mmCIF file of C-alpha atoms in Angstrom:
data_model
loop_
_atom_site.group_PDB
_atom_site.id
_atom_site.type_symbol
_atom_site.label_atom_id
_atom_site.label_comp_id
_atom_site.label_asym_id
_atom_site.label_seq_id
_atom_site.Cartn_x
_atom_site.Cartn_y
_atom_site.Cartn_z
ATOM 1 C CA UNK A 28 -41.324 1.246 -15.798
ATOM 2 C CA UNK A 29 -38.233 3.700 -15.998
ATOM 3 C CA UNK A 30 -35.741 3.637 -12.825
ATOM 4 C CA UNK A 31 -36.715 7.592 -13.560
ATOM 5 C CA UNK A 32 -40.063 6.876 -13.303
ATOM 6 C CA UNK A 33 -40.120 6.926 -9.050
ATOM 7 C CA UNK A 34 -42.828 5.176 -7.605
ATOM 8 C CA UNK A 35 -41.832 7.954 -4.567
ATOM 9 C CA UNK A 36 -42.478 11.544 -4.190
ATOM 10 C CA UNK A 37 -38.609 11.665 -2.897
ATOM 11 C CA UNK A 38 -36.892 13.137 -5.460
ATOM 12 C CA UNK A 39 -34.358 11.441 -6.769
ATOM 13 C CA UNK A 40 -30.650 11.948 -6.070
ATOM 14 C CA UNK A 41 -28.982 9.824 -8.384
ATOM 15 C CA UNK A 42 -30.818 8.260 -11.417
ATOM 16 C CA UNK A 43 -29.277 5.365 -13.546
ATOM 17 C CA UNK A 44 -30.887 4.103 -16.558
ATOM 18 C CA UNK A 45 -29.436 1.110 -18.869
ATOM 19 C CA UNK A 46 -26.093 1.255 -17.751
ATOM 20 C CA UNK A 47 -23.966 -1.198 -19.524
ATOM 21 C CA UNK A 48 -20.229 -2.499 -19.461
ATOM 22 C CA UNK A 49 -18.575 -5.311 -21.006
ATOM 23 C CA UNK A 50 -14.456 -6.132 -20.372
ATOM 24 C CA UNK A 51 -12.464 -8.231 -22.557
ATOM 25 C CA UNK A 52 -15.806 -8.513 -24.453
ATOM 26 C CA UNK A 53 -17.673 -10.160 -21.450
ATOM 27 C CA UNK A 54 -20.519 -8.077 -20.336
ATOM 28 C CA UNK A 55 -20.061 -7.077 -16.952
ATOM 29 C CA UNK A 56 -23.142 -4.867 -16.309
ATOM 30 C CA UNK A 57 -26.126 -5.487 -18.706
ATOM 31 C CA UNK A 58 -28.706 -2.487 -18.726
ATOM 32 C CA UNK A 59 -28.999 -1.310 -15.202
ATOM 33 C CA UNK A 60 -31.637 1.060 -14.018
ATOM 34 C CA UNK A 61 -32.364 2.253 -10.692
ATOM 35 C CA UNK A 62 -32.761 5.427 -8.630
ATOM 36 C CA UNK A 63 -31.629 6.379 -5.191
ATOM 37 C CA UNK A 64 -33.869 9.617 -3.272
ATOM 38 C CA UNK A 65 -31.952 12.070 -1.817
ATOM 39 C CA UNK A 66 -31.707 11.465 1.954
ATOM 40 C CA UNK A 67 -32.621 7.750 0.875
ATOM 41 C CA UNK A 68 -30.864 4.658 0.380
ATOM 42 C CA UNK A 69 -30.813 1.659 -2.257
ATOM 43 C CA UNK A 70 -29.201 -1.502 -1.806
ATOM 44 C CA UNK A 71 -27.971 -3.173 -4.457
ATOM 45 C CA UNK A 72 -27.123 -7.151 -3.831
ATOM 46 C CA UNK A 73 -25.989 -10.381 -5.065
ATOM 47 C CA UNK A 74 -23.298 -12.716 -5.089
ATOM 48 C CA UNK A 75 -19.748 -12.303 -6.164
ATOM 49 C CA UNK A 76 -19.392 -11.983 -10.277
ATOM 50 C CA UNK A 77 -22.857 -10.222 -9.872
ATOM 51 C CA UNK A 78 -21.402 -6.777 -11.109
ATOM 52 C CA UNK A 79 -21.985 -5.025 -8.122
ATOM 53 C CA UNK A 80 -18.895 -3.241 -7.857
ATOM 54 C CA UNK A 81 -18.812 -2.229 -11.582
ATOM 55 C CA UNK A 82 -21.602 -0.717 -10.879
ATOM 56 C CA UNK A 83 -20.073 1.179 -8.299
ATOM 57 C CA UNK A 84 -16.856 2.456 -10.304
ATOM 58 C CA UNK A 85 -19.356 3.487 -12.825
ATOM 59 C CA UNK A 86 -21.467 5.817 -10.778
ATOM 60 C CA UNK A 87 -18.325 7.302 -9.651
ATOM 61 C CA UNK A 88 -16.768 7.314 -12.499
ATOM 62 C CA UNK A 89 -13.730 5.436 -12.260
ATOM 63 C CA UNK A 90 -14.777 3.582 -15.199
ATOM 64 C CA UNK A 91 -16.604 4.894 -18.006
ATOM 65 C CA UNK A 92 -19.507 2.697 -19.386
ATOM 66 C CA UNK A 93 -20.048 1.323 -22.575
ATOM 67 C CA UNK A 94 -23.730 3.003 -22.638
ATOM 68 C CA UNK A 95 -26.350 4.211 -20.719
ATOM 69 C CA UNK A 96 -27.224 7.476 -18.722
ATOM 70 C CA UNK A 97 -26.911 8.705 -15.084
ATOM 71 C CA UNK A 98 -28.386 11.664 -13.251
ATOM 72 C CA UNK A 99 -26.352 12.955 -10.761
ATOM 73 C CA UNK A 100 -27.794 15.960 -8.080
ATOM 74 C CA UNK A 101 -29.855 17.138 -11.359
ATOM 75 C CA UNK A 102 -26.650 17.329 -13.835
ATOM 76 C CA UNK A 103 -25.532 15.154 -16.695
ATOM 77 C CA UNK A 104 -22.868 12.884 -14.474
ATOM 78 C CA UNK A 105 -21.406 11.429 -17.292
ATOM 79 C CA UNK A 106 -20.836 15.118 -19.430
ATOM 80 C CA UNK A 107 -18.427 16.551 -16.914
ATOM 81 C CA UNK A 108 -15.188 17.042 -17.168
ATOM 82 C CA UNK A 109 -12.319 18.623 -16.129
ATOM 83 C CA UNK A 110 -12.664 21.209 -12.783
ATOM 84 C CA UNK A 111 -16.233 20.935 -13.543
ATOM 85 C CA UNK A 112 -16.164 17.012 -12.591
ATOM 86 C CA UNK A 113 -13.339 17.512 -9.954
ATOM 87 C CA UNK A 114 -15.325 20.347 -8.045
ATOM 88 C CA UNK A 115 -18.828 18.107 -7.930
ATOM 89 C CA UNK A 116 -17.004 15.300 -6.842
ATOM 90 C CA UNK A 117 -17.116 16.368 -3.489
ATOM 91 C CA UNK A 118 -20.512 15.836 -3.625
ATOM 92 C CA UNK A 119 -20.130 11.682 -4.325
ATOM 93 C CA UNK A 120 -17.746 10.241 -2.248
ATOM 94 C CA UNK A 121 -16.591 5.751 -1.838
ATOM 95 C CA UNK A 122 -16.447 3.842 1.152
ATOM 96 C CA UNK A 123 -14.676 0.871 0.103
ATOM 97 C CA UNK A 124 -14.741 -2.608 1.193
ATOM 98 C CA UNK A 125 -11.133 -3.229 3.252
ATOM 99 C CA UNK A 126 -9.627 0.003 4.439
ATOM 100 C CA UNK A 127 -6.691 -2.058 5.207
ATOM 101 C CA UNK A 128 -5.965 -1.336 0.939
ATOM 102 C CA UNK A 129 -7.717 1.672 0.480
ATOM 103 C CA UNK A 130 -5.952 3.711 3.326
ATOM 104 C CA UNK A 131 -2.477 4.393 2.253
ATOM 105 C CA UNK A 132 -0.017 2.571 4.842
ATOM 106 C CA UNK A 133 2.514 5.456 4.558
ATOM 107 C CA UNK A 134 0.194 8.135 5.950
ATOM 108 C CA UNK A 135 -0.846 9.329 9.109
ATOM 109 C CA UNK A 136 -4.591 8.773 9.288
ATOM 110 C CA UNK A 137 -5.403 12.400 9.910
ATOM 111 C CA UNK A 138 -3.139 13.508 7.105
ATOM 112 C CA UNK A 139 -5.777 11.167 4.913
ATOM 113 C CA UNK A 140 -8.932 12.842 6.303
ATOM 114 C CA UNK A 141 -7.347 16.209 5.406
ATOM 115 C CA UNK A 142 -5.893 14.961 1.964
ATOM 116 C CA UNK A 143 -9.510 15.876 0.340
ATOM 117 C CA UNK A 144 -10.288 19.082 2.365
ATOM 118 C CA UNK A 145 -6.760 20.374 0.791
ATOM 119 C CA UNK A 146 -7.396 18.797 -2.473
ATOM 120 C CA UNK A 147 -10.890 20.350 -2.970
ATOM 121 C CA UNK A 148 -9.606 23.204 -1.082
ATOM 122 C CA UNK A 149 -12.370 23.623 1.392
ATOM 123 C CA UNK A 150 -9.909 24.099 3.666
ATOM 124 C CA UNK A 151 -5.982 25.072 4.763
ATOM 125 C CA UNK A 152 -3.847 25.022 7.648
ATOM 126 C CA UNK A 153 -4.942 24.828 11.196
ATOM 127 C CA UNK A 154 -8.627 24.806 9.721
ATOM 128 C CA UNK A 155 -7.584 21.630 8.251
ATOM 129 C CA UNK A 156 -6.527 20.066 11.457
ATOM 130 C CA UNK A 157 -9.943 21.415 13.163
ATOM 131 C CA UNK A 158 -11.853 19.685 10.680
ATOM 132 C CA UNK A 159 -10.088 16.426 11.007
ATOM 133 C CA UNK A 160 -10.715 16.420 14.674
ATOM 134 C CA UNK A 161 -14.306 16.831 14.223
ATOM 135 C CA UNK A 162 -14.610 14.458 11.715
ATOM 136 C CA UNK A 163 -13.246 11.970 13.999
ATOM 137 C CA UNK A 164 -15.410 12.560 17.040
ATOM 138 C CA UNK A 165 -18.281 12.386 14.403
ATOM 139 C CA UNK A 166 -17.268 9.054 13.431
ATOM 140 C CA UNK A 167 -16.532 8.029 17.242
ATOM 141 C CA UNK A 168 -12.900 8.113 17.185
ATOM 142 C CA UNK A 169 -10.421 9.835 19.786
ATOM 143 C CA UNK A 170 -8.268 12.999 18.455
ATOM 144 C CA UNK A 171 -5.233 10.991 18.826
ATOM 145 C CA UNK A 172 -5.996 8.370 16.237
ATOM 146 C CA UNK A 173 -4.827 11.348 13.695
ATOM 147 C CA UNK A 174 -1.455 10.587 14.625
ATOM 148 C CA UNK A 175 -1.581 6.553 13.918
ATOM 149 C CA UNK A 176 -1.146 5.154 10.535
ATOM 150 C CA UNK A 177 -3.311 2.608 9.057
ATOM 151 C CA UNK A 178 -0.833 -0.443 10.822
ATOM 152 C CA UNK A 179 -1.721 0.616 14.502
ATOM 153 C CA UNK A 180 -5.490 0.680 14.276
ATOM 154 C CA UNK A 181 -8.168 -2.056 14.220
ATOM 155 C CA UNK A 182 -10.384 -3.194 11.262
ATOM 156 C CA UNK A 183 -13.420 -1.164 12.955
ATOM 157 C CA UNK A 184 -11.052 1.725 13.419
ATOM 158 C CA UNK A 185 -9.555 1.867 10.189
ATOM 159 C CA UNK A 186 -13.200 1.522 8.402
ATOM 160 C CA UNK A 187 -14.264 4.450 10.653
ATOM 161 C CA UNK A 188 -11.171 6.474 9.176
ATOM 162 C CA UNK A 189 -12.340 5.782 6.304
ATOM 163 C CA UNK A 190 -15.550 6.984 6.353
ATOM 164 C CA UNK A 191 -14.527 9.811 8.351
ATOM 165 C CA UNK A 192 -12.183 10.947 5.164
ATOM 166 C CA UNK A 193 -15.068 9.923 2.797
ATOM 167 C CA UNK A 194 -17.468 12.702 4.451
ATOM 168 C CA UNK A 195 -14.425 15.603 4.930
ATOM 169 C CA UNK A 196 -16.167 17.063 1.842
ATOM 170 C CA UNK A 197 -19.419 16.910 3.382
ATOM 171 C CA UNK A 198 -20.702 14.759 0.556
ATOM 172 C CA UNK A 199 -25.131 14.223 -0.682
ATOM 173 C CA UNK A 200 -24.365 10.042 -1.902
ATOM 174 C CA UNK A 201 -22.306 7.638 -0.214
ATOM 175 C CA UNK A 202 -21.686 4.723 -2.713
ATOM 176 C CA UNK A 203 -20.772 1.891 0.198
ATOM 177 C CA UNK A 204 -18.882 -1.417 -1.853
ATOM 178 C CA UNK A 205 -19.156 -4.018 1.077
ATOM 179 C CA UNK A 206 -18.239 -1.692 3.642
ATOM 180 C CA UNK A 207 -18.701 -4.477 6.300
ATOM 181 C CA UNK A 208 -18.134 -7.932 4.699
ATOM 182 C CA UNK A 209 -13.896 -7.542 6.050
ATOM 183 C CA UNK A 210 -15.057 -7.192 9.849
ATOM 184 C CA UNK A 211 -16.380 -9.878 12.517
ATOM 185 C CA UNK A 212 -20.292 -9.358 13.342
ATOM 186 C CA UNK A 213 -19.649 -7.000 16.706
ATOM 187 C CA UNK A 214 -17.891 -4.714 14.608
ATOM 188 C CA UNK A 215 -19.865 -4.852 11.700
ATOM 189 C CA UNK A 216 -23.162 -3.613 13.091
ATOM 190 C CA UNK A 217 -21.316 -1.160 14.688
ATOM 191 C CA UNK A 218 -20.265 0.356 11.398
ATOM 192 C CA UNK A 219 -24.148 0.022 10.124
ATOM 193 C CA UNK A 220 -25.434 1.764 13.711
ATOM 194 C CA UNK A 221 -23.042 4.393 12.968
ATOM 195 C CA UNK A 222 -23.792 4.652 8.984
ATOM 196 C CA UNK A 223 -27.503 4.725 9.960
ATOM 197 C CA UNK A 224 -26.947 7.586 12.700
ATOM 198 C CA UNK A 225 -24.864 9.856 10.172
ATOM 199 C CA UNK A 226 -27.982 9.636 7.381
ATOM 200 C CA UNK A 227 -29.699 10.748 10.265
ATOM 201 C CA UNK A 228 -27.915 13.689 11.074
ATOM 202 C CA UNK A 229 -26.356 14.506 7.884
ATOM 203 C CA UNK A 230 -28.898 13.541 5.589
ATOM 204 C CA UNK A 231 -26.803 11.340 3.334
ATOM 205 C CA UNK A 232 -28.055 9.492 0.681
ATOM 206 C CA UNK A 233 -26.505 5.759 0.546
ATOM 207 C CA UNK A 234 -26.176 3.393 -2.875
ATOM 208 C CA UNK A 235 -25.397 0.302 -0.137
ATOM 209 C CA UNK A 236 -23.797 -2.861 -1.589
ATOM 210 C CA UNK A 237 -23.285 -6.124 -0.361
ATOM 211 C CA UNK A 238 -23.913 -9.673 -0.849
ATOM 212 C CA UNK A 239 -25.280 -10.277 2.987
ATOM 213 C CA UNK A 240 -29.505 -9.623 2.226
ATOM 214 C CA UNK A 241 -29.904 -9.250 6.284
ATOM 215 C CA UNK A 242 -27.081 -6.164 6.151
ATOM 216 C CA UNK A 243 -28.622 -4.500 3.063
ATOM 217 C CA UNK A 244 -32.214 -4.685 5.215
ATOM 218 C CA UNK A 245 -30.556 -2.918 8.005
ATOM 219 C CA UNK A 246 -29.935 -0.135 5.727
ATOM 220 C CA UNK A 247 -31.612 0.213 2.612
ATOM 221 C CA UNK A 248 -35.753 0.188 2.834
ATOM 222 C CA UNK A 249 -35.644 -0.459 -1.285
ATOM 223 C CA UNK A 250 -33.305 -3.431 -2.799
ATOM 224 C CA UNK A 251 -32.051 -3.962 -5.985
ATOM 225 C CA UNK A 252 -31.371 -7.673 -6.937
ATOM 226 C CA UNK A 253 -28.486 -8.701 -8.744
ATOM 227 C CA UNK A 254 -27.656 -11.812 -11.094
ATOM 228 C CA UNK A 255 -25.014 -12.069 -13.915
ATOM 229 C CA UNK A 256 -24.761 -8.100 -14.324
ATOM 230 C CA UNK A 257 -28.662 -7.389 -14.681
ATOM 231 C CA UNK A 258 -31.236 -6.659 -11.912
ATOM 232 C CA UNK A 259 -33.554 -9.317 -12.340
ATOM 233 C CA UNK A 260 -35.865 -8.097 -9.128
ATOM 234 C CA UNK A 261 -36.185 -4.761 -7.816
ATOM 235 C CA UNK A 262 -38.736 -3.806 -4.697
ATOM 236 C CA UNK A 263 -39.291 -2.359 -0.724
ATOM 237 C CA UNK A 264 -36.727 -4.501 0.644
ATOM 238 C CA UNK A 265 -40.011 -6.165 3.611
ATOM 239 C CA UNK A 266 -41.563 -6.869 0.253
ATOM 240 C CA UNK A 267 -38.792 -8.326 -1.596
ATOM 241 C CA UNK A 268 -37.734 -10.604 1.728
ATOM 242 C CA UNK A 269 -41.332 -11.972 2.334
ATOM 243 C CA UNK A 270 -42.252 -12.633 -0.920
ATOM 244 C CA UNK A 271 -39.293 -13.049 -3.086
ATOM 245 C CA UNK A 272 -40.837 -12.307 -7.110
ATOM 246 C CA UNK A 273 -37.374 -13.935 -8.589
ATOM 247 C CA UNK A 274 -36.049 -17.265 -7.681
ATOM 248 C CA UNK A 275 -32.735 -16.096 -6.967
ATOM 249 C CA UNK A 276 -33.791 -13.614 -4.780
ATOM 250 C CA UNK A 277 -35.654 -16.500 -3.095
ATOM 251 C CA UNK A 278 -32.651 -18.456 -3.099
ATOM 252 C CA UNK A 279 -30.712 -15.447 -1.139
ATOM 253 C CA UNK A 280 -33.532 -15.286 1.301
ATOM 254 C CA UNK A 281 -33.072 -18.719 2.030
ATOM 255 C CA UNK A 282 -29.588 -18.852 2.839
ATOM 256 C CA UNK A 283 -29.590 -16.341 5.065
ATOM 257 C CA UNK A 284 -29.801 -18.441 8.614
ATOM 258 C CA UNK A 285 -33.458 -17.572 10.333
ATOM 259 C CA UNK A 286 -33.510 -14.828 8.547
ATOM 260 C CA UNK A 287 -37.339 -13.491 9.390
ATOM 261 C CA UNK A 288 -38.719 -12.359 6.040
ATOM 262 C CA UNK A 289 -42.196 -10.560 8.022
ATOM 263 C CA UNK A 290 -44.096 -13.321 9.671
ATOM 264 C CA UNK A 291 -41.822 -16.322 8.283
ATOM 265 C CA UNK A 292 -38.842 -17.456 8.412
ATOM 266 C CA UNK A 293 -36.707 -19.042 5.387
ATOM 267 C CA UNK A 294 -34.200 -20.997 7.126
ATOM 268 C CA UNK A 295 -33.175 -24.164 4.877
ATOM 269 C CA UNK A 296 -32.731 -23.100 1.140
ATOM 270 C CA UNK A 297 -35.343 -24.661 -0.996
ATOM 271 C CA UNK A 298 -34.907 -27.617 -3.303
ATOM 272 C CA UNK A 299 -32.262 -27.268 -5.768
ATOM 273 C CA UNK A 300 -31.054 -24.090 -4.170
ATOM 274 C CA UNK A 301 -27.223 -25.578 -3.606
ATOM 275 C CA UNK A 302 -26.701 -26.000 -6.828
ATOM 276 C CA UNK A 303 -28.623 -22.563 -8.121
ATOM 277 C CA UNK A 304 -26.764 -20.389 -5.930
ATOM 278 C CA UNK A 305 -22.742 -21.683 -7.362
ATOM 279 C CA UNK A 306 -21.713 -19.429 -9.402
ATOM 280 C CA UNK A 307 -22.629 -16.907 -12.099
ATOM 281 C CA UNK A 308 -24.603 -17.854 -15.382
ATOM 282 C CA UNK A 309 -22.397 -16.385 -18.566
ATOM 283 C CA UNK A 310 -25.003 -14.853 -20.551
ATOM 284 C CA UNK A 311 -27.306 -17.263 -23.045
ATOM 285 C CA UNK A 312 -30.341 -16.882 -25.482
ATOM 286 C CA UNK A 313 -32.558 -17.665 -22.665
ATOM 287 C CA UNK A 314 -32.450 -16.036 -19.260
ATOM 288 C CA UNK A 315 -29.219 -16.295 -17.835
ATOM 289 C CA UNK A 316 -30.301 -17.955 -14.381
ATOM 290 C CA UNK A 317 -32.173 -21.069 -16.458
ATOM 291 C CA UNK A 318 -28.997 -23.234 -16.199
ATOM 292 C CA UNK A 319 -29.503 -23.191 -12.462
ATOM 293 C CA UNK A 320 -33.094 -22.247 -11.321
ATOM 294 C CA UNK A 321 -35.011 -25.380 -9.569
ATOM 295 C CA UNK A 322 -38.384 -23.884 -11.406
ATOM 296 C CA UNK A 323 -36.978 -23.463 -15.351
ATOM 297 C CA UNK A 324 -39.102 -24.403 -18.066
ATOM 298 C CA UNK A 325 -38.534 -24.529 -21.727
ATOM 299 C CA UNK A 326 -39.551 -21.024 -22.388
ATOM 300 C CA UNK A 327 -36.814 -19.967 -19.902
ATOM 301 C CA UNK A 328 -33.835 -21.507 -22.106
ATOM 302 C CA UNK A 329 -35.427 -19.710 -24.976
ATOM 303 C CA UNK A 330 -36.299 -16.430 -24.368
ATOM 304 C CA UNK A 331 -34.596 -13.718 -21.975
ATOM 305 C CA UNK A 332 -37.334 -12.321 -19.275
ATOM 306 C CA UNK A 333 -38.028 -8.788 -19.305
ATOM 307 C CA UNK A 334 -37.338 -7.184 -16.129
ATOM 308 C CA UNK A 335 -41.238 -5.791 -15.773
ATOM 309 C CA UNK A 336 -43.691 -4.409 -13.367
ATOM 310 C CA UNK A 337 -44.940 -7.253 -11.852
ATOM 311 C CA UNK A 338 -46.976 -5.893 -9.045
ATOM 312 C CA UNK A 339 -47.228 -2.148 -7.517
ATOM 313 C CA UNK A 340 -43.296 -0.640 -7.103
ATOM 314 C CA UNK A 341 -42.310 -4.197 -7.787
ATOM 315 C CA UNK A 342 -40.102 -5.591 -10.364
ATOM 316 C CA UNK A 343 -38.731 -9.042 -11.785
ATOM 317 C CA UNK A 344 -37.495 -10.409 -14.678
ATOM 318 C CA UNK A 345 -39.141 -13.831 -14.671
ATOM 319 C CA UNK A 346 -41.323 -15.735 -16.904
ATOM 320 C CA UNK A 347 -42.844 -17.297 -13.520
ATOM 321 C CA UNK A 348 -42.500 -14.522 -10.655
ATOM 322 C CA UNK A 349 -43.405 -15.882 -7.366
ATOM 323 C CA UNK A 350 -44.041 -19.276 -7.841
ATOM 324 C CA UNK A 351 -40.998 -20.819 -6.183
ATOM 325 C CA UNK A 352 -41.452 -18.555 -2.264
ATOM 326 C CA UNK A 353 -45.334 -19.999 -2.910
ATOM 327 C CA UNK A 354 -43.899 -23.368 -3.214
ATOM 328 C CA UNK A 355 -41.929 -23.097 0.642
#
């Protein structure tokens, strides 16, 4: 089944389909697919090494991959070029992980709200300093944070200027690298409440990332599981978390404390999951999560599992899907 091929009468926003990227000959991203609906939201998640945020510089396109295809808003993402690209950019915008690096230190905060209102000139002048004081009570920040650079705010306050500048063009997709994983837990689900309430009201579209499986739930009703650059499980995110298909995924369930997966609860990882979850698999002849998966059998070492329908608007890539949550 094609990531193309949506399970959901949603139209899709943003189609992928076997995106692939290797650097310094090590394959960072092995033939993605996946589709986000517009006014939707996918999370994509797994550990660090996974090639989550590859995957993120490729959709918007500060990388170029080595193959594959994506669908942006109906056009050809990857075939623009020059104004063309520039003006439909405002149409994709990042929210990165630690706004402590991505805000520039030297700038007033409202000057970097405005920067991409000049820059795509949607806007000039006073208009310009309007909009930034909108987009800060949107966010749930006071006018006068315009005036403070990045030094004189708080993590939670620099993350909401951040997403305040990242929706100044009034963008369809917000890719979101670990927008939360740099803040304590108050602050954190105060930045997915207010993520959550501008879908509402704007109707974004979110491509979520993070390696937390409870934060991606919180957000993204479809999930998109991670391991050594390939999805290896894809699925409703209730579905994936009750009945993990993939023993990774099982093994991410499982480490998140109490985490209530519908009507149980995986609290201590299963056996062998210590060792499973260290690390990233470079990859072999034989599926790349054999070296470390408590259920591998010969066939695993041998032969790389297909990522295939397994069950209705569910996907794995395992020889043995299943059999590991049935084991808990």
């Amino acid at each position: 089944m094609s990531a193309l091929d949506s399970p959901s009468p949603t139209p899709s926003l943003l189609e992928v389909e076997g995106l692939s990227k290797s650097h310094a000959g090590i394959a960072a991203v092995r033939d993605v697919s996946f589709a986000v609906p517009s006014g939707g939201a996918l999370g994509l998640v797994g550990e660090s090494g996974s090639g989550k945020t590859t995957i993120a510089r490729l959709v918007a396109r500060l990388e170029s991959p080595d193959s594959g295809r994506i669908v942006f808003d109906g056009t050809d993402w990857l075939a623009l070029r020059g104004g063309s690209l520039r003006r439909k950019r405002r149409d994709l915008q990042l929210v990165f992980q630690d706004p402590q690096t991505s805000l520039n230190p030297r700038m007033r905060a409202g000057d970097q709200i405005g920067e991409p209102l000049r820059v795509q000139r949607i806007a000039r002048g006073a208009a310009v300093a309007q909009t930034v004081v909108e987009l800060l009570a949107e966010v749930g920040l006071d006018p006068s944070i315009a005036r403070r650079f990045p030094s004189e705010l708080s993590g939670g306050q620099r993350q909401r200027v951040a997403i305040a500048r990242a929706l100044a063009t009034r963008p369809k997709l917000l890719i979101c690298d670990e927008p939360v994983s740099a803040l304590d837990a108050s602050i954190a689900a105060q930045i997915v409440n207010l993520l959550l309430s501008l879908q509402h009201a704007l109707g974004l579209a979110y491509l979520f990332i993070s390696h937390d499986l409870a934060v991606v739930g919180r957000v993204a009703p479809r999930v998109a599981v991670l391991f050594a650059g390939r999805v290896v499980e894809e699925g409703p995110f209730e579905r994936v978390a009750a009945r993990p298909l993939h023993p990774y995924t099982a093994i991410l369930v499982a480490s998140v404390p109490s985490f209530e997966a519908g009507p149980r609860v995986l609290s201590t990882p299963p056996r062998g999951a210590r060792s499973a979850a260290q690390g990233v698999a470079a990859p072999s002849p034989g599926c790349a999560f054999a070296a470390r998966c408590p259920i591998v059998r010969p066939r695993c070492r041998e032969e790389e599992p297909p990522l295939a329908l397994v069950e209705a608007d569910r996907r794995a890539a395992c020889f043995y899907p299943g059999e590991l949550s049935a084991g808990l």
